[in-house]
Every structure is written in structure tokens, then in C-alpha cells.
Amino acid sequence: MKRMILSLALAAALCLPLAPGAGAAFTDISDDVTQVAAAALQGLGVVSGTSDTTFSPNETLTRAQMCAMAVNAMGLADQVSTGGRRTLFSDVPASAWYNGYVNVAY
């Protein structure tokens, strides 16, 4: 059910017109369709960008970022604990910001 709601919300957001430069959340996205999609995902709490004003759409997506997006999209962010986490993978440090996201995604 959550996936259907997320899909419908994203589809609706993609149908909204966006005037060039009007309320552009990310300064490194030049095309309007991508800007609307990124803003919709940001509004839904799925992504936050690589800084307050950048999205870095041409960078390689890391496993950590993908896990964070998947966990946020599924509405499981409340299960990501910031303290006393254990690590499930030898290449994911217990102190890394993404540890909880990787564990929940697993």
C-alpha cells in the first residue's frame, strides 16, 4: 500500500509544471523534469541531496545512498537507530552514518 501511495504521489508531482528557476531546490539540475522529480522525492523524504542546494545527479549512486533512499521510500526511517548499532557487514563501520540504513535495508 505504501509503495502504491509513493508511486501515485511521485507520478502526480511529475505532472506538475515547473517554471525554469522557479523555486528550484537544487542548483545543479538544469532540466525541469529532473528538477520536479528530485523536488518530489525530497518532499516525500526519500532524498535530501548532497548538500542544501545540490543533488549531484551525475555522480555514481553508492550502496549507502541507495539503502537510505529505499528505507526512506518504504517509510522505515524510524527504525534507523543512531546509537548502539551493530554492523551486519564487515565493510560497513558501526560508526558510519549509513550503518543503520544498510542494516534496515538488509
XYZ file of N, CA, C and O in Angstrom:
424
model
N 0.820 -1.192 0.000
C 0.000 0.000 0.000
C 0.870 1.265 0.000
O 0.578 2.201 -0.718
N 1.930 1.258 0.820
C 2.822 2.422 0.871
C 3.493 2.652 -0.475
O 3.676 3.785 -0.895
N 3.860 1.557 -1.145
C 4.508 1.692 -2.447
C 3.558 2.323 -3.452
O 3.966 3.134 -4.271
N 2.277 1.935 -3.394
C 1.302 2.487 -4.326
C 1.117 3.979 -4.068
O 1.076 4.771 -5.005
N 1.035 4.357 -2.809
C 0.870 5.772 -2.451
C 2.085 6.568 -2.896
O 1.958 7.645 -3.471
N 3.288 6.019 -2.651
C 4.513 6.690 -3.066
C 4.552 6.848 -4.579
O 4.873 7.917 -5.096
N 4.186 5.797 -5.292
C 4.183 5.855 -6.761
C 3.191 6.882 -7.277
O 3.486 7.638 -8.199
N 2.007 6.909 -6.696
C 0.997 7.874 -7.122
C 1.424 9.305 -6.818
O 1.225 10.207 -7.630
N 2.009 9.516 -5.643
C 2.466 10.858 -5.279
C 3.577 11.332 -6.217
O 3.582 12.480 -6.658
N 4.510 10.433 -6.532
C 5.592 10.800 -7.433
C 5.055 11.063 -8.838
O 5.444 12.030 -9.484
N 4.127 10.235 -9.303
C 3.535 10.441 -10.624
C 2.799 11.774 -10.689
O 2.898 12.503 -11.671
N 2.063 12.108 -9.631
C 1.340 13.386 -9.599
C 2.316 14.557 -9.602
O 2.111 15.550 -10.298
N 3.390 14.427 -8.849
C 4.375 15.509 -8.793
C 5.061 15.713 -10.139
O 5.375 16.829 -10.522
N 5.273 14.629 -10.860
C 5.909 14.741 -12.175
C 5.007 15.426 -13.192
O 5.478 15.944 -14.198
N 3.712 15.431 -12.941
C 2.770 16.071 -13.854
C 2.649 17.569 -13.610
O 2.090 18.295 -14.426
N 3.155 18.040 -12.489
C 3.064 19.459 -12.168
C 4.053 20.257 -12.999
O 5.210 19.863 -13.136
N 3.621 21.385 -13.546
C 4.567 22.203 -14.309
C 5.528 22.928 -13.371
O 5.181 23.252 -12.245
N 6.721 23.167 -13.850
C 7.711 23.902 -13.072
C 8.358 24.922 -13.993
O 8.995 24.576 -14.969
N 8.164 26.173 -13.683
C 8.792 27.226 -14.482
C 10.282 27.193 -14.240
O 10.726 26.975 -13.112
N 11.092 27.376 -15.275
C 12.545 27.344 -15.093
C 13.000 28.319 -14.011
O 12.652 29.487 -14.031
N 13.722 27.781 -13.057
C 14.266 28.611 -11.995
C 13.283 28.958 -10.896
O 13.651 29.530 -9.888
N 12.015 28.619 -11.050
C 11.020 28.968 -10.033
C 11.084 27.976 -8.892
O 10.694 26.835 -9.022
N 11.590 28.418 -7.769
C 11.647 27.578 -6.585
C 12.558 26.378 -6.755
O 12.342 25.361 -6.136
N 13.535 26.486 -7.627
C 14.434 25.373 -7.873
C 15.186 25.037 -6.593
O 15.935 25.848 -6.081
N 14.967 23.832 -6.098
C 15.583 23.417 -4.848
C 17.053 23.081 -5.027
O 17.869 23.367 -4.168
N 17.397 22.489 -6.146
C 18.772 22.074 -6.386
C 19.347 22.861 -7.553
O 18.819 22.833 -8.653
N 20.443 23.533 -7.307
C 21.032 24.411 -8.321
C 21.807 23.659 -9.390
O 22.150 24.242 -10.413
N 22.094 22.370 -9.183
C 22.879 21.618 -10.165
C 22.023 20.747 -11.087
O 22.537 19.895 -11.792
N 20.712 20.969 -11.088
C 19.814 20.264 -12.003
C 19.268 21.287 -12.988
O 18.580 22.227 -12.595
N 19.587 21.090 -14.261
C 19.195 22.085 -15.255
C 17.886 21.765 -15.971
O 17.212 22.674 -16.430
N 17.500 20.499 -16.062
C 16.268 20.236 -16.789
C 15.073 20.141 -15.836
O 15.166 19.647 -14.726
N 13.956 20.673 -16.311
C 12.762 20.833 -15.471
C 12.173 19.515 -14.981
O 11.712 19.420 -13.838
N 12.169 18.493 -15.813
C 11.581 17.213 -15.422
C 12.365 16.600 -14.270
O 11.785 16.136 -13.280
N 13.684 16.617 -14.374
C 14.514 16.074 -13.302
C 14.377 16.919 -12.041
O 14.337 16.389 -10.926
N 14.267 18.233 -12.193
C 14.096 19.120 -11.043
C 12.799 18.788 -10.295
O 12.777 18.714 -9.068
N 11.719 18.567 -11.042
C 10.430 18.234 -10.419
C 10.515 16.881 -9.719
O 10.043 16.723 -8.591
N 11.145 15.898 -10.375
C 11.267 14.570 -9.768
C 12.098 14.626 -8.487
O 11.720 14.047 -7.466
N 13.213 15.346 -8.525
C 14.070 15.466 -7.339
C 13.345 16.202 -6.218
O 13.423 15.808 -5.048
N 12.617 17.260 -6.562
C 11.860 18.009 -5.555
C 10.756 17.151 -4.946
O 10.499 17.219 -3.740
N 10.110 16.330 -5.779
C 9.059 15.440 -5.267
C 9.639 14.416 -4.302
O 9.093 14.181 -3.215
N 10.759 13.819 -4.674
C 11.406 12.842 -3.794
C 11.916 13.496 -2.515
O 11.840 12.899 -1.439
N 12.373 14.737 -2.629
C 12.802 15.465 -1.435
C 11.602 15.750 -0.539
O 11.669 15.586 0.674
N 10.505 16.185 -1.130
C 9.303 16.473 -0.361
C 8.731 15.254 0.335
O 8.143 15.354 1.410
N 8.909 14.091 -0.272
C 8.438 12.841 0.320
C 9.417 12.285 1.353
O 9.143 11.275 1.992
N 10.573 12.937 1.490
C 11.557 12.490 2.471
C 12.412 11.327 1.999
O 13.082 10.691 2.800
N 12.397 11.047 0.701
C 13.171 9.929 0.168
C 14.630 10.328 -0.030
O 15.540 9.552 0.241
N 14.869 11.547 -0.505
C 16.225 12.050 -0.710
C 16.367 13.406 -0.041
O 15.379 14.083 0.222
N 17.617 13.778 0.209
C 17.858 15.105 0.770
C 18.903 15.879 -0.025
O 19.145 17.037 0.260
N 19.500 15.247 -1.020
C 20.539 15.909 -1.790
C 21.892 15.718 -1.144
O 21.999 15.190 -0.040
N 22.929 16.180 -1.847
C 24.279 16.048 -1.304
C 24.682 17.261 -0.483
O 25.702 17.242 0.190
N 23.870 18.315 -0.563
C 24.009 19.497 0.295
C 22.653 20.207 0.275
O 21.699 19.702 -0.309
N 22.582 21.375 0.878
C 21.314 22.111 0.892
C 20.866 22.538 -0.496
O 19.675 22.685 -0.744
N 21.809 22.735 -1.406
C 21.467 23.248 -2.736
C 21.881 22.345 -3.888
O 21.628 22.674 -5.033
N 22.548 21.225 -3.610
C 22.986 20.343 -4.689
C 22.404 18.945 -4.550
O 22.164 18.451 -3.455
N 22.194 18.323 -5.704
C 21.650 16.974 -5.787
C 22.682 15.998 -6.346
O 22.618 14.807 -6.089
N 23.623 16.494 -7.128
C 24.680 15.691 -7.766
C 24.106 14.568 -8.630
O 24.417 13.398 -8.428
N 23.255 14.922 -9.615
C 22.593 13.906 -10.426
C 23.526 13.091 -11.315
O 23.150 12.005 -11.749
N 24.721 13.572 -11.567
C 25.640 12.854 -12.448
C 26.664 12.012 -11.695
O 27.502 11.373 -12.309
N 26.595 12.012 -10.376
C 27.517 11.213 -9.574
C 27.019 9.765 -9.498
O 25.840 9.484 -9.659
N 27.922 8.865 -9.213
C 27.569 7.457 -9.050
C 26.826 7.273 -7.731
O 27.246 7.779 -6.694
N 25.727 6.550 -7.777
C 24.941 6.257 -6.587
C 25.643 5.174 -5.788
O 25.988 4.115 -6.318
N 25.870 5.427 -4.503
C 26.551 4.441 -3.656
C 25.537 3.494 -3.027
O 24.340 3.758 -2.991
N 26.033 2.393 -2.508
C 25.171 1.438 -1.817
C 24.523 2.109 -0.602
O 23.347 1.906 -0.327
N 25.291 2.926 0.089
C 24.765 3.627 1.257
C 23.608 4.540 0.874
O 22.565 4.547 1.536
N 23.781 5.310 -0.204
C 22.718 6.214 -0.650
C 21.489 5.434 -1.090
O 20.359 5.818 -0.790
N 21.696 4.326 -1.817
C 20.565 3.520 -2.280
C 19.801 2.931 -1.098
O 18.572 2.924 -1.089
N 20.519 2.448 -0.109
C 19.865 1.894 1.079
C 19.070 2.969 1.808
O 17.938 2.728 2.235
N 19.648 4.165 1.927
C 18.945 5.261 2.596
C 17.671 5.623 1.839
O 16.608 5.805 2.443
N 17.757 5.700 0.511
C 16.571 6.029 -0.287
C 15.505 4.936 -0.178
O 14.322 5.234 -0.034
N 15.925 3.677 -0.229
C 14.975 2.571 -0.143
C 14.270 2.554 1.219
O 13.051 2.410 1.300
N 15.046 2.719 2.272
C 14.475 2.732 3.629
C 13.514 3.908 3.795
O 12.405 3.749 4.320
N 13.908 5.081 3.323
C 13.032 6.257 3.412
C 11.773 6.082 2.574
O 10.679 6.435 3.007
N 11.914 5.523 1.371
C 10.766 5.329 0.484
C 9.764 4.335 1.065
O 8.551 4.478 0.867
N 10.260 3.358 1.799
C 9.374 2.365 2.404
C 8.804 2.822 3.742
O 8.045 2.092 4.371
N 9.194 4.020 4.182
C 8.678 4.538 5.447
C 9.273 3.868 6.662
O 8.630 3.818 7.714
N 10.486 3.369 6.542
C 11.123 2.659 7.644
C 12.214 3.460 8.344
O 12.973 2.916 9.137
N 12.297 4.753 8.059
C 13.364 5.585 8.628
C 13.330 5.604 10.149
O 14.372 5.775 10.791
N 12.162 5.414 10.733
C 12.069 5.409 12.198
C 12.767 4.198 12.807
O 13.018 4.165 14.008
N 13.110 3.205 12.006
C 13.806 2.012 12.505
C 15.324 2.167 12.461
O 16.055 1.302 12.918
N 15.782 3.268 11.885
C 17.223 3.507 11.792
C 17.674 4.128 13.109
O 17.370 5.265 13.416
N 18.385 3.373 13.866
C 18.868 3.844 15.167
C 20.212 4.541 15.004
O 21.054 4.101 14.231
N 20.418 5.623 15.721
C 21.697 6.337 15.614
C 22.675 5.956 16.718
O 23.824 6.354 16.668
N 22.254 5.215 17.689
C 23.164 4.858 18.776
C 23.144 3.368 19.052
O 22.128 2.704 18.936
N 24.283 2.816 19.431
C 24.383 1.421 19.816
C 24.091 0.440 18.692
O 23.577 -0.638 18.947
N 24.414 0.819 17.474
C 24.146 -0.074 16.349
C 25.240 -1.119 16.226
O 26.397 -0.872 16.506
N 24.844 -2.269 15.749
C 25.827 -3.282 15.404
C 25.975 -3.260 13.889
O 25.126 -2.723 13.185
N 27.042 -3.832 13.412
C 27.249 -3.850 11.975
C 27.001 -5.257 11.438
O 27.432 -6.232 12.037
N 26.282 -5.351 10.342
C 25.982 -6.642 9.735
C 26.971 -7.004 8.625
O 27.061 -8.152 8.220
N 27.708 -6.009 8.134
C 28.638 -6.223 7.033
C 30.022 -5.743 7.439
O 30.166 -4.665 8.011
N 31.040 -6.519 7.105
C 32.397 -6.182 7.527
C 32.909 -4.881 6.911
O 33.803 -4.254 7.465
N 32.351 -4.470 5.775
C 32.822 -3.237 5.136
C 31.976 -2.018 5.493
O 32.142 -0.951 4.924
N 31.074 -2.161 6.465
C 30.237 -1.048 6.917
C 30.579 -0.766 8.381
O 30.171 -1.511 9.272
N 31.320 0.307 8.638
C 31.693 0.630 10.025
C 30.452 0.929 10.877
O 29.501 1.556 10.412
N 30.482 0.491 12.115
C 29.358 0.731 13.021
C 29.113 2.216 13.228
O 27.990 2.640 13.495
N 30.154 3.040 13.062
C 30.021 4.474 13.284
C 29.597 5.251 12.033
O 29.357 6.452 12.103
N 29.474 4.582 10.898
C 29.125 5.265 9.642
C 27.674 5.742 9.674
O 26.802 5.071 10.240
N 27.399 6.899 9.054
C 26.047 7.466 9.037
C 25.041 6.517 8.401
O 23.859 6.525 8.730
N 25.505 5.674 7.507
C 24.623 4.803 6.747
C 24.458 3.413 7.344
O 23.687 2.603 6.842
N 25.152 3.114 8.429
C 25.092 1.783 9.031
C 23.653 1.337 9.290
O 23.261 0.242 8.908
N 22.881 2.167 9.949
C 21.502 1.811 10.260
C 20.653 1.607 9.020
O 19.808 0.722 8.965
N 20.890 2.423 7.990
C 20.143 2.275 6.737
C 20.448 0.952 6.055
O 19.561 0.264 5.576
N 21.736 0.579 6.029
C 22.136 -0.684 5.418
C 21.525 -1.848 6.195
O 20.994 -2.799 5.614
N 21.564 -1.773 7.520
C 21.001 -2.836 8.346
C 19.495 -2.980 8.134
O 18.985 -4.083 8.004
N 18.775 -1.872 8.099
C 17.324 -1.928 7.891
C 17.000 -2.425 6.482
O 16.106 -3.232 6.294
N 17.767 -1.974 5.495
C 17.532 -2.408 4.119
C 17.763 -3.914 3.986
O 17.035 -4.597 3.267
N 18.752 -4.432 4.716
C 19.041 -5.851 4.675
C 17.877 -6.653 5.213
O 17.436 -7.631 4.702
